[in-house]
Amino acid sequence: MKKNTKASTVKKSAQRGGLAPDRIDAILKALDEAYPAARCALTHSSPWELLVATILSAQCTDARVNMVTPELFRRFPTPAPMAKATLPELEALIRTTGFFHNKAKSIQGAARKIVAEFGGQVPQTLAELTTIPGAARKTANVVLGVSFGKAEGVVVDTHVFRIARRLGLAKGDTPQKVEQELMRILPQSRWIDFSHQLIHHGRQICDARKPKCDRCNLEQLCHSKDKTWQS
Ligand code: SF4
């Protein structure tokens, strides 16, 4: 009996990337306590709108994206009308989000691809979504998780990348490597919420330059070298 318990503990630890399961669970519990209702901050009312908003959010704040999308979606509420929009029309509407030439090409290309190959509906698999112009893996994961409740991966944006490494949950030096590590150690049922929670934590507490460690409820679980306060 004792032997089985030990074997199952070792197996459980190995399944979670060699990190102590208790520590991971404690981090998840602390995130639930701090951010019980963390949600995507991009305003949207359909998978199509979320896809476009996520493409526009590259190198731009969600607040800025939320300022331009109401008019954009009023003019082009579905892929069909946007597929017919001209690039200058789109550029004028999204200019303030930065990189607007490329973003206009991406959202026009996304609309045309969805109309031509997916019957005008945003597809619901990672493989299909990542064929859409402007939708790399991170964008696809956002749409799958938020719009369809499907956890095929973990969204790793700049906040998730930084904080997962600070907490010692991942060591990878690229978002792709960090995502793979997180997928190994986190229960799949937590993949979607975990990203939202870390994004909120990054915006409110775990700042890139000066983390507010004295206000962080994960402080005792964090051994990051750039902590600004130690209990
Ligand atoms: S203790 Fe500091 S560095 Fe660690 S997660 Fe909290 S805010 Fe970030």
mmCIF file of C-alpha atoms and ligand atoms in Angstrom:
data_model
loop_
_atom_site.group_PDB
_atom_site.id
_atom_site.type_symbol
_atom_site.label_atom_id
_atom_site.label_comp_id
_atom_site.label_asym_id
_atom_site.label_seq_id
_atom_site.Cartn_x
_atom_site.Cartn_y
_atom_site.Cartn_z
ATOM 1 C CA MET A 1 0.000 0.000 0.000
ATOM 2 C CA LYS A 2 2.799 2.356 1.006
ATOM 3 C CA LYS A 3 4.732 1.481 -2.170
ATOM 4 C CA ASN A 4 1.731 2.339 -4.383
ATOM 5 C CA THR A 5 1.229 5.686 -2.687
ATOM 6 C CA LYS A 6 4.854 6.632 -3.260
ATOM 7 C CA ALA A 7 4.716 5.513 -6.890
ATOM 8 C CA SER A 8 1.612 7.514 -7.543
ATOM 9 C CA THR A 9 3.164 10.590 -5.929
ATOM 10 C CA VAL A 10 6.261 10.287 -8.111
ATOM 11 C CA LYS A 11 4.054 9.803 -11.170
ATOM 12 C CA LYS A 12 1.947 12.816 -10.251
ATOM 13 C CA SER A 13 5.077 14.943 -9.797
ATOM 14 C CA ALA A 14 6.514 13.796 -13.108
ATOM 15 C CA GLN A 15 3.249 14.578 -14.844
ATOM 16 C CA ARG A 16 3.534 18.141 -13.631
ATOM 17 C CA GLY A 17 6.983 18.840 -15.019
ATOM 18 C CA GLY A 18 8.825 17.778 -11.879
ATOM 19 C CA LEU A 19 7.462 20.755 -9.929
ATOM 20 C CA ALA A 20 5.899 20.093 -6.553
ATOM 21 C CA PRO A 21 2.166 19.596 -7.154
ATOM 22 C CA ASP A 22 1.382 21.213 -3.806
ATOM 23 C CA ARG A 23 3.181 24.376 -4.835
ATOM 24 C CA ILE A 24 1.363 24.555 -8.161
ATOM 25 C CA ASP A 25 -1.952 24.003 -6.408
ATOM 26 C CA ALA A 26 -1.112 26.760 -3.903
ATOM 27 C CA ILE A 27 -0.347 29.173 -6.759
ATOM 28 C CA LEU A 28 -3.617 28.315 -8.499
ATOM 29 C CA LYS A 29 -5.534 28.750 -5.236
ATOM 30 C CA ALA A 30 -3.921 32.158 -4.605
ATOM 31 C CA LEU A 31 -4.785 33.266 -8.132
ATOM 32 C CA ASP A 32 -8.401 32.186 -7.615
ATOM 33 C CA GLU A 33 -8.538 34.194 -4.404
ATOM 34 C CA ALA A 34 -7.047 37.314 -5.986
ATOM 35 C CA TYR A 35 -8.823 37.123 -9.345
ATOM 36 C CA PRO A 36 -11.990 35.047 -8.976
ATOM 37 C CA ALA A 37 -13.651 36.610 -12.020
ATOM 38 C CA ALA A 38 -10.756 37.342 -14.366
ATOM 39 C CA ARG A 39 -12.042 37.660 -17.912
ATOM 40 C CA CYS A 40 -10.808 38.766 -21.307
ATOM 41 C CA ALA A 41 -10.672 42.573 -21.313
ATOM 42 C CA LEU A 42 -11.319 42.957 -25.054
ATOM 43 C CA THR A 43 -14.890 44.074 -25.727
ATOM 44 C CA HIS A 44 -16.601 41.718 -28.170
ATOM 45 C CA SER A 45 -19.945 40.097 -28.867
ATOM 46 C CA SER A 46 -18.975 37.258 -31.213
ATOM 47 C CA PRO A 47 -16.002 35.019 -32.063
ATOM 48 C CA TRP A 48 -15.412 37.184 -35.147
ATOM 49 C CA GLU A 49 -15.210 40.372 -33.091
ATOM 50 C CA LEU A 50 -12.879 38.711 -30.593
ATOM 51 C CA LEU A 51 -10.615 37.488 -33.386
ATOM 52 C CA VAL A 52 -10.352 40.987 -34.865
ATOM 53 C CA ALA A 53 -9.883 42.634 -31.455
ATOM 54 C CA THR A 54 -7.130 40.174 -30.569
ATOM 55 C CA ILE A 55 -5.303 40.827 -33.834
ATOM 56 C CA LEU A 56 -5.540 44.570 -33.135
ATOM 57 C CA SER A 57 -4.243 44.132 -29.572
ATOM 58 C CA ALA A 58 -0.714 43.244 -30.708
ATOM 59 C CA GLN A 59 1.642 45.912 -29.333
ATOM 60 C CA CYS A 60 -1.387 47.871 -28.129
ATOM 61 C CA THR A 61 -3.409 48.146 -24.935
ATOM 62 C CA ASP A 62 -6.811 46.489 -24.675
ATOM 63 C CA ALA A 63 -8.260 49.862 -23.652
ATOM 64 C CA ARG A 64 -7.085 51.426 -26.916
ATOM 65 C CA VAL A 65 -8.469 48.516 -28.939
ATOM 66 C CA ASN A 66 -11.809 48.893 -27.154
ATOM 67 C CA MET A 67 -11.921 52.522 -28.289
ATOM 68 C CA VAL A 68 -11.677 51.698 -32.000
ATOM 69 C CA THR A 69 -13.671 48.482 -32.282
ATOM 70 C CA PRO A 70 -17.215 49.856 -31.735
ATOM 71 C CA GLU A 71 -17.092 51.845 -34.988
ATOM 72 C CA LEU A 72 -15.140 49.113 -36.791
ATOM 73 C CA PHE A 73 -17.738 46.486 -35.853
ATOM 74 C CA ARG A 74 -20.615 48.817 -36.605
ATOM 75 C CA ARG A 75 -19.301 49.184 -40.154
ATOM 76 C CA PHE A 76 -18.166 45.562 -40.539
ATOM 77 C CA PRO A 77 -20.118 43.352 -38.126
ATOM 78 C CA THR A 78 -19.250 40.040 -39.805
ATOM 79 C CA PRO A 79 -16.472 38.668 -42.062
ATOM 80 C CA ALA A 80 -18.544 39.128 -45.261
ATOM 81 C CA PRO A 81 -18.639 42.949 -45.267
ATOM 82 C CA MET A 82 -15.063 43.237 -44.016
ATOM 83 C CA ALA A 83 -13.893 40.971 -46.836
ATOM 84 C CA LYS A 84 -15.110 43.683 -49.214
ATOM 85 C CA ALA A 85 -13.594 46.605 -47.296
ATOM 86 C CA THR A 86 -10.630 48.434 -48.774
ATOM 87 C CA LEU A 87 -7.347 48.701 -46.904
ATOM 88 C CA PRO A 88 -7.546 52.529 -46.655
ATOM 89 C CA GLU A 89 -11.029 52.202 -45.111
ATOM 90 C CA LEU A 90 -9.770 49.761 -42.513
ATOM 91 C CA GLU A 91 -6.559 51.661 -41.849
ATOM 92 C CA ALA A 92 -8.472 54.853 -41.108
ATOM 93 C CA LEU A 93 -10.555 53.049 -38.489
ATOM 94 C CA ILE A 94 -7.718 51.247 -36.691
ATOM 95 C CA ARG A 95 -4.901 53.782 -37.098
ATOM 96 C CA THR A 96 -4.503 54.516 -33.373
ATOM 97 C CA THR A 97 -3.778 50.872 -32.508
ATOM 98 C CA GLY A 98 -0.363 51.108 -34.188
ATOM 99 C CA PHE A 99 1.108 48.989 -36.984
ATOM 100 C CA PHE A 100 -2.129 49.752 -38.781
ATOM 101 C CA HIS A 101 -0.916 48.878 -42.301
ATOM 102 C CA ASN A 102 -0.137 45.303 -41.261
ATOM 103 C CA LYS A 103 -3.162 44.997 -39.002
ATOM 104 C CA ALA A 104 -5.496 46.188 -41.782
ATOM 105 C CA LYS A 105 -4.048 43.566 -44.109
ATOM 106 C CA SER A 106 -4.464 40.920 -41.412
ATOM 107 C CA ILE A 107 -8.100 41.630 -40.602
ATOM 108 C CA GLN A 108 -9.041 41.999 -44.279
ATOM 109 C CA GLY A 109 -7.161 38.754 -45.030
ATOM 110 C CA ALA A 110 -8.821 37.024 -42.065
ATOM 111 C CA ALA A 111 -12.259 38.082 -43.294
ATOM 112 C CA ARG A 112 -11.585 36.864 -46.825
ATOM 113 C CA LYS A 113 -10.190 33.534 -45.628
ATOM 114 C CA ILE A 114 -13.147 32.922 -43.298
ATOM 115 C CA VAL A 115 -15.628 33.745 -46.070
ATOM 116 C CA ALA A 116 -13.814 31.677 -48.695
ATOM 117 C CA GLU A 117 -12.896 28.619 -46.655
ATOM 118 C CA PHE A 118 -14.992 28.479 -43.510
ATOM 119 C CA GLY A 119 -18.449 29.488 -44.703
ATOM 120 C CA GLY A 120 -18.244 32.880 -43.014
ATOM 121 C CA GLN A 121 -17.861 31.346 -39.536
ATOM 122 C CA VAL A 122 -14.778 31.516 -37.322
ATOM 123 C CA PRO A 123 -13.428 27.947 -37.171
ATOM 124 C CA GLN A 124 -13.184 26.146 -33.844
ATOM 125 C CA THR A 125 -9.897 24.261 -34.026
ATOM 126 C CA LEU A 126 -6.349 25.417 -33.430
ATOM 127 C CA ALA A 127 -5.206 23.906 -36.722
ATOM 128 C CA GLU A 128 -7.793 25.855 -38.717
ATOM 129 C CA LEU A 129 -7.515 29.091 -36.770
ATOM 130 C CA THR A 130 -3.755 29.282 -37.247
ATOM 131 C CA THR A 131 -4.218 29.281 -41.044
ATOM 132 C CA ILE A 132 -6.024 32.642 -40.777
ATOM 133 C CA PRO A 133 -3.947 35.752 -41.570
ATOM 134 C CA GLY A 134 -2.893 37.525 -38.373
ATOM 135 C CA ALA A 135 -3.917 34.629 -36.142
ATOM 136 C CA ALA A 136 -0.829 32.989 -34.713
ATOM 137 C CA ARG A 137 -1.058 30.433 -31.935
ATOM 138 C CA LYS A 138 -1.624 32.988 -29.160
ATOM 139 C CA THR A 139 -4.546 34.618 -30.983
ATOM 140 C CA ALA A 140 -6.019 31.224 -31.822
ATOM 141 C CA ASN A 141 -5.803 30.178 -28.167
ATOM 142 C CA VAL A 142 -7.579 33.367 -27.073
ATOM 143 C CA VAL A 143 -10.481 32.775 -29.488
ATOM 144 C CA LEU A 144 -10.760 29.076 -28.683
ATOM 145 C CA GLY A 145 -10.682 29.629 -24.942
ATOM 146 C CA VAL A 146 -12.854 32.720 -24.611
ATOM 147 C CA SER A 147 -15.387 32.217 -27.407
ATOM 148 C CA PHE A 148 -15.654 28.439 -27.547
ATOM 149 C CA GLY A 149 -14.474 27.357 -24.067
ATOM 150 C CA LYS A 150 -11.916 25.073 -25.679
ATOM 151 C CA ALA A 151 -8.523 24.660 -24.051
ATOM 152 C CA GLU A 152 -6.174 23.475 -26.782
ATOM 153 C CA GLY A 153 -3.283 25.532 -25.416
ATOM 154 C CA VAL A 154 -2.346 28.229 -22.923
ATOM 155 C CA VAL A 155 -2.352 31.885 -23.964
ATOM 156 C CA VAL A 156 1.156 33.197 -23.327
ATOM 157 C CA ASP A 157 1.289 36.953 -23.750
ATOM 158 C CA THR A 158 3.949 39.226 -22.288
ATOM 159 C CA HIS A 159 2.412 39.059 -18.776
ATOM 160 C CA VAL A 160 2.005 35.278 -18.713
ATOM 161 C CA PHE A 161 5.526 34.822 -20.089
ATOM 162 C CA ARG A 162 7.083 37.071 -17.429
ATOM 163 C CA ILE A 163 5.105 35.891 -14.403
ATOM 164 C CA ALA A 164 5.257 32.166 -15.178
ATOM 165 C CA ARG A 165 9.043 32.521 -15.217
ATOM 166 C CA ARG A 166 9.126 34.656 -12.061
ATOM 167 C CA LEU A 167 7.054 32.041 -10.236
ATOM 168 C CA GLY A 168 9.351 29.276 -11.466
ATOM 169 C CA LEU A 169 6.547 27.556 -13.362
ATOM 170 C CA ALA A 170 8.506 27.771 -16.603
ATOM 171 C CA LYS A 171 12.049 28.412 -17.706
ATOM 172 C CA GLY A 172 11.702 28.649 -21.478
ATOM 173 C CA ASP A 173 13.072 31.686 -23.273
ATOM 174 C CA THR A 174 10.267 31.909 -25.831
ATOM 175 C CA PRO A 175 6.467 32.087 -25.439
ATOM 176 C CA GLN A 176 6.206 28.782 -27.321
ATOM 177 C CA LYS A 177 8.493 26.984 -24.853
ATOM 178 C CA VAL A 178 6.734 28.530 -21.855
ATOM 179 C CA GLU A 179 3.369 27.441 -23.241
ATOM 180 C CA GLN A 180 4.579 23.847 -23.584
ATOM 181 C CA GLU A 181 5.883 23.868 -20.003
ATOM 182 C CA LEU A 182 2.613 25.298 -18.660
ATOM 183 C CA MET A 183 0.601 22.713 -20.585
ATOM 184 C CA ARG A 184 2.656 19.993 -18.879
ATOM 185 C CA ILE A 185 2.227 21.239 -15.321
ATOM 186 C CA LEU A 186 -1.248 22.786 -15.238
ATOM 187 C CA PRO A 187 -4.484 20.809 -15.253
ATOM 188 C CA GLN A 188 -6.135 21.371 -18.654
ATOM 189 C CA SER A 189 -9.240 22.607 -16.869
ATOM 190 C CA ARG A 190 -7.191 25.608 -15.677
ATOM 191 C CA TRP A 191 -5.513 26.607 -18.931
ATOM 192 C CA ILE A 192 -8.044 29.289 -19.874
ATOM 193 C CA ASP A 193 -8.540 30.928 -16.459
ATOM 194 C CA PHE A 194 -4.844 30.768 -15.580
ATOM 195 C CA SER A 195 -3.930 33.059 -18.479
ATOM 196 C CA HIS A 196 -6.640 35.585 -17.651
ATOM 197 C CA GLN A 197 -5.544 35.605 -14.018
ATOM 198 C CA LEU A 198 -1.866 36.124 -14.814
ATOM 199 C CA ILE A 199 -2.706 38.902 -17.269
ATOM 200 C CA HIS A 200 -4.684 40.674 -14.534
ATOM 201 C CA HIS A 201 -1.873 40.039 -12.035
ATOM 202 C CA GLY A 202 0.660 41.495 -14.460
ATOM 203 C CA ARG A 203 -1.398 44.615 -15.017
ATOM 204 C CA GLN A 204 -2.239 45.215 -11.370
ATOM 205 C CA ILE A 205 0.661 43.865 -9.291
ATOM 206 C CA CYS A 206 3.478 42.026 -11.043
ATOM 207 C CA ASP A 207 4.729 44.899 -13.163
ATOM 208 C CA ALA A 208 7.580 44.192 -15.565
ATOM 209 C CA ARG A 209 9.897 46.850 -14.162
ATOM 210 C CA LYS A 210 8.766 47.282 -10.576
ATOM 211 C CA PRO A 211 6.576 44.480 -9.255
ATOM 212 C CA LYS A 212 4.519 45.417 -6.200
ATOM 213 C CA CYS A 213 5.639 42.391 -4.204
ATOM 214 C CA ASP A 214 4.498 43.911 -0.908
ATOM 215 C CA ARG A 215 0.921 43.720 -2.228
ATOM 216 C CA CYS A 216 1.215 40.299 -3.882
ATOM 217 C CA ASN A 217 -0.660 37.344 -2.384
ATOM 218 C CA LEU A 218 1.751 34.992 -4.179
ATOM 219 C CA GLU A 219 4.807 36.511 -2.524
ATOM 220 C CA GLN A 220 5.586 33.568 -0.267
ATOM 221 C CA LEU A 221 5.386 31.229 -3.244
ATOM 222 C CA CYS A 222 7.613 33.382 -5.443
ATOM 223 C CA HIS A 223 11.401 33.154 -5.433
ATOM 224 C CA SER A 224 12.057 35.539 -8.300
ATOM 225 C CA LYS A 225 15.382 37.343 -8.176
ATOM 226 C CA ASP A 226 13.778 40.667 -9.061
ATOM 227 C CA LYS A 227 11.321 40.736 -6.171
ATOM 228 C CA THR A 228 11.091 44.199 -4.634
ATOM 229 C CA TRP A 229 10.008 43.005 -1.208
ATOM 230 C CA GLN A 230 10.545 39.869 0.871
ATOM 231 C CA SER A 231 8.355 38.756 3.767
HETATM 232 S S1 SF4 B 1 6.189 38.352 -5.425
HETATM 233 FE FE1 SF4 B 1 6.633 40.053 -6.823
HETATM 234 S S2 SF4 B 1 7.713 39.128 -8.563
HETATM 235 FE FE2 SF4 B 1 6.685 37.465 -7.438
HETATM 236 S S3 SF4 B 1 4.693 37.195 -8.459
HETATM 237 FE FE3 SF4 B 1 4.390 38.629 -6.741
HETATM 238 S S4 SF4 B 1 4.645 40.688 -7.619
HETATM 239 FE FE4 SF4 B 1 5.516 39.197 -9.080
#
